[in-house]
GROMACS .gro file of N, CA, C and O in nm:
model
  484
    1MET      N    1  -0.955   0.411  -2.012
    1MET     CA    2  -0.948   0.471  -1.879
    1MET      C    3  -0.801   0.490  -1.843
    1MET      O    4  -0.720   0.401  -1.858
    2GLU      N    5  -0.769   0.607  -1.793
    2GLU     CA    6  -0.632   0.639  -1.753
    2GLU      C    7  -0.600   0.575  -1.617
    2GLU      O    8  -0.689   0.541  -1.540
    3LEU      N    9  -0.470   0.563  -1.588
    3LEU     CA   10  -0.426   0.503  -1.463
    3LEU      C   11  -0.488   0.571  -1.342
    3LEU      O   12  -0.539   0.506  -1.250
    4HIS      N   13  -0.488   0.704  -1.340
    4HIS     CA   14  -0.544   0.775  -1.224
    4HIS      C   15  -0.694   0.747  -1.208
    4HIS      O   16  -0.745   0.741  -1.097
    5GLU      N   17  -0.763   0.724  -1.318
    5GLU     CA   18  -0.905   0.691  -1.312
    5GLU      C   19  -0.926   0.550  -1.256
    5GLU      O   20  -1.022   0.525  -1.182
    6ARG      N   21  -0.837   0.458  -1.291
    6ARG     CA   22  -0.846   0.322  -1.237
    6ARG      C   23  -0.818   0.321  -1.086
    6ARG      O   24  -0.880   0.247  -1.011
    7ILE      N   25  -0.725   0.406  -1.043
    7ILE     CA   26  -0.696   0.417  -0.900
    7ILE      C   27  -0.822   0.463  -0.826
    7ILE      O   28  -0.857   0.409  -0.721
    8LYS      N   29  -0.891   0.559  -0.882
    8LYS     CA   30  -1.015   0.606  -0.820
    8LYS      C   31  -1.123   0.499  -0.826
    8LYS      O   32  -1.197   0.479  -0.730
    9LYS      N   33  -1.132   0.428  -0.937
    9LYS     CA   34  -1.235   0.324  -0.952
    9LYS      C   35  -1.221   0.218  -0.843
    9LYS      O   36  -1.321   0.172  -0.788
   10ILE      N   37  -1.098   0.181  -0.811
   10ILE     CA   38  -1.076   0.082  -0.704
   10ILE      C   39  -1.136   0.134  -0.574
   10ILE      O   40  -1.209   0.063  -0.505
   11ARG      N   41  -1.107   0.259  -0.542
   11ARG     CA   42  -1.160   0.316  -0.418
   11ARG      C   43  -1.312   0.319  -0.418
   11ARG      O   44  -1.376   0.278  -0.320
   12VAL      N   45  -1.370   0.362  -0.528
   12VAL     CA   46  -1.515   0.371  -0.539
   12VAL      C   47  -1.578   0.232  -0.531
   12VAL      O   48  -1.677   0.211  -0.460
   13ASP      N   49  -1.518   0.135  -0.601
   13ASP     CA   50  -1.570  -0.003  -0.597
   13ASP      C   51  -1.567  -0.060  -0.456
   13ASP      O   52  -1.653  -0.140  -0.418
   14LEU      N   53  -1.467  -0.020  -0.378
   14LEU     CA   54  -1.454  -0.069  -0.241
   14LEU      C   55  -1.539   0.013  -0.144
   14LEU      O   56  -1.542  -0.016  -0.024
   15GLU      N   57  -1.605   0.115  -0.198
   15GLU     CA   58  -1.692   0.203  -0.118
   15GLU      C   59  -1.617   0.267  -0.002
   15GLU      O   60  -1.664   0.271   0.112
   16LEU      N   61  -1.499   0.318  -0.033
   16LEU     CA   62  -1.416   0.386   0.066
   16LEU      C   63  -1.411   0.535   0.036
   16LEU      O   64  -1.410   0.576  -0.080
   17THR      N   65  -1.404   0.615   0.141
   17THR     CA   66  -1.377   0.757   0.123
   17THR      C   67  -1.229   0.773   0.090
   17THR      O   68  -1.150   0.680   0.110
   18GLN      N   69  -1.192   0.892   0.045
   18GLN     CA   70  -1.050   0.916   0.020
   18GLN      C   71  -0.969   0.899   0.149
   18GLN      O   72  -0.858   0.847   0.145
   19GLN      N   73  -1.027   0.941   0.262
   19GLN     CA   74  -0.955   0.929   0.388
   19GLN      C   75  -0.937   0.783   0.428
   19GLN      O   76  -0.829   0.742   0.472
   20GLN      N   77  -1.041   0.702   0.411
   20GLN     CA   78  -1.030   0.559   0.443
   20GLN      C   79  -0.927   0.491   0.352
   20GLN      O   80  -0.847   0.409   0.397
   21TYR      N   81  -0.932   0.524   0.224
   21TYR     CA   82  -0.837   0.470   0.125
   21TYR      C   83  -0.695   0.507   0.167
   21TYR      O   84  -0.605   0.423   0.170
   22ALA      N   85  -0.677   0.635   0.202
   22ALA     CA   86  -0.545   0.684   0.243
   22ALA      C   87  -0.497   0.613   0.369
   22ALA      O   88  -0.380   0.573   0.377
   23ASP      N   89  -0.587   0.597   0.466
   23ASP     CA   90  -0.549   0.529   0.591
   23ASP      C   91  -0.504   0.386   0.565
   23ASP      O   92  -0.404   0.341   0.622
   24GLU      N   93  -0.575   0.315   0.479
   24GLU     CA   94  -0.537   0.177   0.446
   24GLU      C   95  -0.401   0.171   0.378
   24GLU      O   96  -0.324   0.077   0.399
   25LEU      N   97  -0.373   0.270   0.294
   25LEU     CA   98  -0.246   0.274   0.222
   25LEU      C   99  -0.131   0.333   0.305
   25LEU      O  100  -0.015   0.318   0.268
   26GLY      N  101  -0.167   0.403   0.412
   26GLY     CA  102  -0.063   0.467   0.493
   26GLY      C  103  -0.010   0.594   0.430
   26GLY      O  104   0.108   0.628   0.446
   27VAL      N  105  -0.095   0.664   0.357
   27VAL     CA  106  -0.058   0.791   0.292
   27VAL      C  107  -0.160   0.897   0.334
   27VAL      O  108  -0.259   0.867   0.400
   28SER      N  109  -0.137   1.019   0.293
   28SER     CA  110  -0.232   1.127   0.327
   28SER      C  111  -0.350   1.127   0.230
   28SER      O  112  -0.341   1.076   0.119
   29ARG      N  113  -0.459   1.190   0.274
   29ARG     CA  114  -0.574   1.204   0.187
   29ARG      C  115  -0.539   1.290   0.065
   29ARG      O  116  -0.584   1.265  -0.045
   30ASP      N  117  -0.452   1.390   0.086
   30ASP     CA  118  -0.408   1.473  -0.026
   30ASP      C  119  -0.335   1.391  -0.132
   30ASP      O  120  -0.351   1.415  -0.252
   31THR      N  121  -0.256   1.294  -0.088
   31THR     CA  122  -0.187   1.207  -0.183
   31THR      C  123  -0.288   1.129  -0.266
   31THR      O  124  -0.277   1.122  -0.389
   32VAL      N  125  -0.389   1.073  -0.200
   32VAL     CA  126  -0.493   0.998  -0.273
   32VAL      C  127  -0.564   1.091  -0.371
   32VAL      O  128  -0.586   1.056  -0.487
   33ASN      N  129  -0.599   1.209  -0.326
   33ASN     CA  130  -0.667   1.306  -0.412
   33ASN      C  131  -0.582   1.338  -0.535
   33ASN      O  132  -0.632   1.339  -0.649
   34ASN      N  133  -0.453   1.361  -0.514
   34ASN     CA  134  -0.364   1.392  -0.625
   34ASN      C  135  -0.345   1.273  -0.719
   34ASN      O  136  -0.338   1.291  -0.842
   35LEU      N  137  -0.339   1.152  -0.663
   35LEU     CA  138  -0.328   1.032  -0.747
   35LEU      C  139  -0.452   1.016  -0.834
   35LEU      O  140  -0.443   0.989  -0.953
   36GLU      N  141  -0.568   1.033  -0.773
   36GLU     CA  142  -0.694   1.014  -0.845
   36GLU      C  143  -0.718   1.120  -0.952
   36GLU      O  144  -0.785   1.093  -1.052
   37ARG      N  145  -0.666   1.237  -0.933
   37ARG     CA  146  -0.687   1.345  -1.029
   37ARG      C  147  -0.575   1.353  -1.134
   37ARG      O  148  -0.580   1.438  -1.223
   38GLY      N  149  -0.475   1.268  -1.120
   38GLY     CA  150  -0.364   1.270  -1.215
   38GLY      C  151  -0.274   1.391  -1.199
   38GLY      O  152  -0.208   1.432  -1.293
   39ARG      N  153  -0.270   1.447  -1.079
   39ARG     CA  154  -0.191   1.567  -1.053
   39ARG      C  155  -0.045   1.538  -1.022
   39ARG      O  156   0.035   1.630  -1.010
   40MET      N  157  -0.015   1.412  -1.004
   40MET     CA  158   0.123   1.376  -0.973
   40MET      C  159   0.161   1.252  -1.053
   40MET      O  160   0.074   1.176  -1.094
   41GLN      N  161   0.289   1.236  -1.075
   41GLN     CA  162   0.336   1.115  -1.142
   41GLN      C  163   0.311   0.997  -1.048
   41GLN      O  164   0.346   1.002  -0.930
   42ILE      N  165   0.248   0.894  -1.101
   42ILE     CA  166   0.214   0.778  -1.019
   42ILE      C  167   0.334   0.683  -1.019
   42ILE      O  168   0.362   0.619  -1.119
   43LYS      N  169   0.401   0.678  -0.906
   43LYS     CA  170   0.520   0.597  -0.893
   43LYS      C  171   0.484   0.449  -0.877
   43LYS      O  172   0.376   0.415  -0.828
   44GLU      N  173   0.575   0.365  -0.914
   44GLU     CA  174   0.557   0.220  -0.905
   44GLU      C  175   0.524   0.177  -0.762
   44GLU      O  176   0.444   0.087  -0.740
   45MET      N  177   0.584   0.245  -0.664
   45MET     CA  178   0.558   0.208  -0.524
   45MET      C  179   0.411   0.225  -0.488
   45MET      O  180   0.356   0.145  -0.414
   46TYR      N  181   0.345   0.326  -0.542
   46TYR     CA  182   0.202   0.345  -0.515
   46TYR      C  183   0.120   0.237  -0.584
   46TYR      O  184   0.024   0.185  -0.527
   47ILE      N  185   0.158   0.203  -0.704
   47ILE     CA  186   0.086   0.098  -0.778
   47ILE      C  187   0.095  -0.034  -0.702
   47ILE      O  188  -0.006  -0.101  -0.679
   48ARG      N  189   0.215  -0.071  -0.661
   48ARG     CA  190   0.235  -0.197  -0.587
   48ARG      C  191   0.161  -0.195  -0.453
   48ARG      O  192   0.103  -0.295  -0.412
   49LEU      N  193   0.164  -0.081  -0.387
   49LEU     CA  194   0.096  -0.068  -0.258
   49LEU      C  195  -0.055  -0.087  -0.273
   49LEU      O  196  -0.117  -0.159  -0.195
   50ILE      N  197  -0.113  -0.027  -0.375
   50ILE     CA  198  -0.257  -0.042  -0.401
   50ILE      C  199  -0.289  -0.188  -0.431
   50ILE      O  200  -0.385  -0.244  -0.380
   51CYS      N  201  -0.206  -0.251  -0.514
   51CYS     CA  202  -0.229  -0.391  -0.551
   51CYS      C  203  -0.225  -0.482  -0.429
   51CYS      O  204  -0.312  -0.567  -0.412
   52LYS      N  205  -0.125  -0.466  -0.346
   52LYS     CA  206  -0.111  -0.553  -0.229
   52LYS      C  207  -0.217  -0.526  -0.123
   52LYS      O  208  -0.273  -0.618  -0.065
   53THR      N  209  -0.245  -0.400  -0.100
   53THR     CA  210  -0.338  -0.363   0.006
   53THR      C  211  -0.481  -0.404  -0.026
   53THR      O  212  -0.554  -0.452   0.060
   54PHE      N  213  -0.521  -0.387  -0.152
   54PHE     CA  214  -0.660  -0.410  -0.189
   54PHE      C  215  -0.682  -0.529  -0.282
   54PHE      O  216  -0.789  -0.544  -0.339
   55ARG      N  217  -0.578  -0.614  -0.298
   55ARG     CA  218  -0.586  -0.732  -0.384
   55ARG      C  219  -0.628  -0.695  -0.527
   55ARG      O  220  -0.721  -0.751  -0.584
   56VAL      N  221  -0.558  -0.597  -0.582
   56VAL     CA  222  -0.585  -0.549  -0.717
   56VAL      C  223  -0.489  -0.616  -0.814
   56VAL      O  224  -0.371  -0.634  -0.785
   57ASN      N  225  -0.541  -0.653  -0.929
   57ASN     CA  226  -0.463  -0.712  -1.036
   57ASN      C  227  -0.368  -0.605  -1.092
   57ASN      O  228  -0.413  -0.505  -1.147
   58TYR      N  229  -0.239  -0.627  -1.080
   58TYR     CA  230  -0.138  -0.531  -1.127
   58TYR      C  231  -0.158  -0.497  -1.275
   58TYR      O  232  -0.148  -0.381  -1.314
   59PHE      N  233  -0.187  -0.597  -1.356
   59PHE     CA  234  -0.202  -0.572  -1.499
   59PHE      C  235  -0.329  -0.495  -1.531
   59PHE      O  236  -0.333  -0.417  -1.625
   60TRP      N  237  -0.432  -0.512  -1.450
   60TRP     CA  238  -0.552  -0.431  -1.471
   60TRP      C  239  -0.522  -0.287  -1.435
   60TRP      O  240  -0.557  -0.195  -1.508
   61LEU      N  241  -0.455  -0.267  -1.322
   61LEU     CA  242  -0.427  -0.131  -1.277
   61LEU      C  243  -0.333  -0.059  -1.374
   61LEU      O  244  -0.357   0.057  -1.407
   62THR      N  245  -0.232  -0.126  -1.423
   62THR     CA  246  -0.134  -0.059  -1.509
   62THR      C  247  -0.171  -0.058  -1.657
   62THR      O  248  -0.140   0.036  -1.728
   63GLU      N  249  -0.239  -0.163  -1.703
   63GLU     CA  250  -0.266  -0.175  -1.847
   63GLU      C  251  -0.414  -0.197  -1.881
   63GLU      O  252  -0.448  -0.213  -1.997
   64GLU      N  253  -0.496  -0.207  -1.778
   64GLU     CA  254  -0.640  -0.234  -1.794
   64GLU      C  255  -0.666  -0.368  -1.862
   64GLU      O  256  -0.754  -0.383  -1.944
   65LYS      N  257  -0.585  -0.468  -1.824
   65LYS     CA  258  -0.600  -0.603  -1.877
   65LYS      C  259  -0.645  -0.696  -1.765
   65LYS      O  260  -0.589  -0.693  -1.655
   66GLY      N  261  -0.744  -0.780  -1.792
   66GLY     CA  262  -0.793  -0.873  -1.692
   66GLY      C  263  -0.897  -0.810  -1.602
   66GLY      O  264  -0.955  -0.707  -1.633
   67GLU      N  265  -0.917  -0.875  -1.489
   67GLU     CA  266  -1.015  -0.830  -1.391
   67GLU      C  267  -0.947  -0.739  -1.288
   67GLU      O  268  -0.830  -0.757  -1.258
   68PRO      N  269  -1.022  -0.645  -1.231
   68PRO     CA  270  -0.961  -0.552  -1.135
   68PRO      C  271  -0.909  -0.618  -1.008
   68PRO      O  272  -0.803  -0.582  -0.960
   69PHE      N  273  -0.981  -0.715  -0.954
   69PHE     CA  274  -0.943  -0.772  -0.825
   69PHE      C  275  -0.899  -0.916  -0.841
   69PHE      O  276  -0.949  -0.989  -0.925
   70ILE      N  277  -0.803  -0.955  -0.755
   70ILE     CA  278  -0.753  -1.092  -0.754
   70ILE      C  279  -0.760  -1.145  -0.612
   70ILE      O  280  -0.778  -1.070  -0.517
   71GLY      N  281  -0.741  -1.275  -0.598
   71GLY     CA  282  -0.743  -1.336  -0.466
   71GLY      C  283  -0.607  -1.332  -0.401
   71GLY      O  284  -0.506  -1.306  -0.464
   72VAL      N  285  -0.604  -1.362  -0.275
   72VAL     CA  286  -0.479  -1.361  -0.198
   72VAL      C  287  -0.373  -1.453  -0.257
   72VAL      O  288  -0.258  -1.414  -0.268
   73PRO      N  289  -0.407  -1.576  -0.299
   73PRO     CA  290  -0.302  -1.660  -0.355
   73PRO      C  291  -0.231  -1.597  -0.475
   73PRO      O  292  -0.111  -1.614  -0.492
   74ASP      N  293  -0.303  -1.521  -0.557
   74ASP     CA  294  -0.240  -1.455  -0.670
   74ASP      C  295  -0.138  -1.351  -0.624
   74ASP      O  296  -0.032  -1.336  -0.684
   75ILE      N  297  -0.171  -1.280  -0.519
   75ILE     CA  298  -0.078  -1.181  -0.467
   75ILE      C  299   0.049  -1.248  -0.415
   75ILE      O  300   0.161  -1.205  -0.443
   76ILE      N  301   0.032  -1.357  -0.342
   76ILE     CA  302   0.147  -1.431  -0.291
   76ILE      C  303   0.230  -1.485  -0.407
   76ILE      O  304   0.352  -1.476  -0.408
   77MET      N  305   0.161  -1.540  -0.507
   77MET     CA  306   0.231  -1.594  -0.624
   77MET      C  307   0.307  -1.483  -0.695
   77MET      O  308   0.422  -1.503  -0.736
   78ASP      N  309   0.248  -1.366  -0.710
   78ASP     CA  310   0.317  -1.255  -0.775
   78ASP      C  311   0.445  -1.220  -0.701
   78ASP      O  312   0.548  -1.192  -0.762
   79ASP      N  313   0.440  -1.220  -0.568
   79ASP     CA  314   0.559  -1.191  -0.488
   79ASP      C  315   0.668  -1.295  -0.512
   79ASP      O  316   0.785  -1.262  -0.527
   80VAL      N  317   0.630  -1.423  -0.514
   80VAL     CA  318   0.727  -1.531  -0.537
   80VAL      C  319   0.787  -1.519  -0.677
   80VAL      O  320   0.909  -1.530  -0.694
   81ILE      N  321   0.703  -1.495  -0.777
   81ILE     CA  322   0.749  -1.481  -0.916
   81ILE      C  323   0.852  -1.368  -0.925
   81ILE      O  324   0.957  -1.383  -0.987
   82GLU      N  325   0.820  -1.257  -0.862
   82GLU     CA  326   0.910  -1.142  -0.867
   82GLU      C  327   1.040  -1.169  -0.791
   82GLU      O  328   1.148  -1.144  -0.842
   83GLU      N  329   1.027  -1.222  -0.671
   83GLU     CA  330   1.146  -1.243  -0.587
   83GLU      C  331   1.245  -1.341  -0.650
   83GLU      O  332   1.366  -1.322  -0.641
   84TYR      N  333   1.194  -1.446  -0.714
   84TYR     CA  334   1.283  -1.548  -0.769
   84TYR      C  335   1.300  -1.538  -0.920
   84TYR      O  336   1.356  -1.627  -0.983
   85ASN      N  337   1.249  -1.428  -0.978
   85ASN     CA  338   1.264  -1.402  -1.121
   85ASN      C  339   1.216  -1.521  -1.206
   85ASN      O  340   1.286  -1.570  -1.293
   86LEU      N  341   1.094  -1.568  -1.177
   86LEU     CA  342   1.036  -1.682  -1.247
   86LEU      C  343   0.959  -1.635  -1.370
   86LEU      O  344   0.915  -1.521  -1.376
   87ASP      N  345   0.943  -1.725  -1.465
   87ASP     CA  346   0.869  -1.691  -1.587
   87ASP      C  347   0.729  -1.753  -1.584
   87ASP      O  348   0.688  -1.816  -1.486
   88ASP      N  349   0.654  -1.736  -1.694
   88ASP     CA  350   0.517  -1.786  -1.702
   88ASP      C  351   0.510  -1.938  -1.690
   88ASP      O  352   0.416  -1.992  -1.632
   89THR      N  353   0.609  -2.008  -1.744
   89THR     CA  354   0.611  -2.154  -1.733
   89THR      C  355   0.628  -2.197  -1.588
   89THR      O  356   0.559  -2.286  -1.540
   90ASP      N  357   0.720  -2.131  -1.517
   90ASP     CA  358   0.740  -2.160  -1.375
   90ASP      C  359   0.609  -2.139  -1.298
   90ASP      O  360   0.569  -2.223  -1.217
   91ARG      N  361   0.543  -2.029  -1.327
   91ARG     CA  362   0.417  -1.998  -1.259
   91ARG      C  363   0.313  -2.106  -1.285
   91ARG      O  364   0.246  -2.154  -1.194
   92SER      N  365   0.299  -2.146  -1.411
   92SER     CA  366   0.201  -2.249  -1.447
   92SER      C  367   0.232  -2.381  -1.378
   92SER      O  368   0.141  -2.450  -1.329
   93LEU      N  369   0.359  -2.419  -1.374
   93LEU     CA  370   0.398  -2.543  -1.307
   93LEU      C  371   0.362  -2.541  -1.158
   93LEU      O  372   0.308  -2.637  -1.105
   94ILE      N  373   0.391  -2.429  -1.093
   94ILE     CA  374   0.360  -2.418  -0.951
   94ILE      C  375   0.209  -2.423  -0.929
   94ILE      O  376   0.160  -2.493  -0.839
   95GLU      N  377   0.135  -2.349  -1.009
   95GLU     CA  378  -0.011  -2.346  -0.993
   95GLU      C  379  -0.073  -2.484  -1.015
   95GLU      O  380  -0.164  -2.524  -0.942
   96GLU      N  381  -0.024  -2.557  -1.113
   96GLU     CA  382  -0.079  -2.691  -1.139
   96GLU      C  383  -0.036  -2.790  -1.032
   96GLU      O  384  -0.113  -2.876  -0.992
   97TYR      N  385   0.087  -2.776  -0.984
   97TYR     CA  386   0.138  -2.865  -0.880
   97TYR      C  387   0.050  -2.859  -0.754
   97TYR      O  388   0.012  -2.961  -0.698
   98VAL      N  389   0.017  -2.738  -0.711
   98VAL     CA  390  -0.060  -2.725  -0.587
   98VAL      C  391  -0.204  -2.774  -0.601
   98VAL      O  392  -0.270  -2.803  -0.502
   99LYS      N  393  -0.251  -2.791  -0.723
   99LYS     CA  394  -0.386  -2.843  -0.747
   99LYS      C  395  -0.391  -2.996  -0.740
   99LYS      O  396  -0.498  -3.054  -0.730
  100LEU      N  397  -0.274  -3.059  -0.747
  100LEU     CA  398  -0.268  -3.205  -0.748
  100LEU      C  399  -0.307  -3.262  -0.612
  100LEU      O  400  -0.285  -3.200  -0.508
  101PRO      N  401  -0.360  -3.386  -0.613
  101PRO     CA  402  -0.386  -3.451  -0.484
  101PRO      C  403  -0.253  -3.483  -0.415
  101PRO      O  404  -0.149  -3.496  -0.480
  102PRO      N  405  -0.255  -3.493  -0.283
  102PRO     CA  406  -0.131  -3.515  -0.207
  102PRO      C  407  -0.047  -3.633  -0.255
  102PRO      O  408   0.076  -3.623  -0.260
  103ASP      N  409  -0.110  -3.745  -0.292
  103ASP     CA  410  -0.031  -3.860  -0.335
  103ASP      C  411   0.044  -3.832  -0.465
  103ASP      O  412   0.157  -3.877  -0.484
  104SER      N  413  -0.016  -3.756  -0.555
  104SER     CA  414   0.053  -3.719  -0.679
  104SER      C  415   0.169  -3.624  -0.651
  104SER      O  416   0.276  -3.634  -0.713
  105ARG      N  417   0.150  -3.533  -0.557
  105ARG     CA  418   0.259  -3.442  -0.522
  105ARG      C  419   0.375  -3.519  -0.459
  105ARG      O  420   0.491  -3.489  -0.485
  106THR      N  421   0.344  -3.621  -0.382
  106THR     CA  422   0.449  -3.703  -0.320
  106THR      C  423   0.533  -3.771  -0.427
  106THR      O  424   0.657  -3.773  -0.419
  107VAL      N  425   0.468  -3.825  -0.529
  107VAL     CA  426   0.540  -3.890  -0.639
  107VAL      C  427   0.633  -3.790  -0.708
  107VAL      O  428   0.750  -3.821  -0.735
  108ILE      N  429   0.584  -3.672  -0.734
  108ILE     CA  430   0.664  -3.569  -0.802
  108ILE      C  431   0.781  -3.527  -0.713
  108ILE      O  432   0.894  -3.513  -0.761
  109LYS      N  433   0.757  -3.509  -0.584
  109LYS     CA  434   0.865  -3.470  -0.492
  109LYS      C  435   0.974  -3.576  -0.489
  109LYS      O  436   1.093  -3.543  -0.493
  110GLU      N  437   0.934  -3.703  -0.483
  110GLU     CA  438   1.033  -3.811  -0.481
  110GLU      C  439   1.114  -3.813  -0.610
  110GLU      O  440   1.236  -3.830  -0.608
  111TYR      N  441   1.046  -3.793  -0.721
  111TYR     CA  442   1.114  -3.790  -0.850
  111TYR      C  443   1.216  -3.674  -0.854
  111TYR      O  444   1.332  -3.693  -0.892
  112LEU      N  445   1.174  -3.558  -0.812
  112LEU     CA  446   1.264  -3.442  -0.812
  112LEU      C  447   1.380  -3.460  -0.716
  112LEU      O  448   1.494  -3.423  -0.748
  113MET      N  449   1.354  -3.518  -0.601
  113MET     CA  450   1.462  -3.541  -0.505
  113MET      C  451   1.567  -3.637  -0.563
  113MET      O  452   1.686  -3.617  -0.542
  114ASN      N  453   1.523  -3.737  -0.638
  114ASN     CA  454   1.616  -3.828  -0.703
  114ASN      C  455   1.700  -3.755  -0.806
  114ASN      O  456   1.820  -3.779  -0.819
  115ILE      N  457   1.640  -3.664  -0.880
  115ILE     CA  458   1.714  -3.586  -0.979
  115ILE      C  459   1.817  -3.497  -0.908
  115ILE      O  460   1.933  -3.490  -0.950
  116PHE      N  461   1.775  -3.431  -0.801
  116PHE     CA  462   1.866  -3.343  -0.728
  116PHE      C  463   1.983  -3.420  -0.668
  116PHE      O  464   2.096  -3.373  -0.668
  117LYS      N  465   1.957  -3.540  -0.618
  117LYS     CA  466   2.063  -3.621  -0.560
  117LYS      C  467   2.167  -3.656  -0.665
  117LYS      O  468   2.286  -3.651  -0.641
  118LYS      N  469   2.119  -3.693  -0.784
  118LYS     CA  470   2.211  -3.728  -0.892
  118LYS      C  471   2.292  -3.608  -0.936
  118LYS      O  472   2.409  -3.619  -0.969
  119THR      N  473   2.229  -3.492  -0.938
  119THR     CA  474   2.296  -3.369  -0.979
  119THR      C  475   2.402  -3.327  -0.878
  119THR      O  476   2.508  -3.279  -0.915
  120LEU      N  477   2.373  -3.349  -0.750
  120LEU     CA  478   2.466  -3.307  -0.644
  120LEU      C  479   2.579  -3.404  -0.622
  120LEU      O  480   2.676  -3.371  -0.555
  121GLU      N  481   2.570  -3.525  -0.677
  121GLU     CA  482   2.676  -3.624  -0.654
  121GLU      C  483   2.797  -3.600  -0.741
  121GLU      O  484   2.802  -3.542  -0.839
   0.00000   0.00000   0.00000
């Protein structure tokens, strides 16, 4: 499936008209029509906008890998990963950390604070 077809599939799966899709994205219906038909080069800004607006998996939309839709925490995590230039290991550490019970997180925070104090001295 081509990128423009995946863009249309998202809209169809969400049961939105082109106008509703366009309104949610803040673009014209003609833009949506052109994106879905492959009549225009699909810029990264449109891809990111679709992903954020409709909780779409970036890798599914761009490479057809994984599931089409993701949850809100994944979107937030993607933003953090991008903003701070983190790698897959960083992502895994963060994801596992937040799954820990509060007392385990406290132990890890204290340990890290001790390391930071030694580093800053």
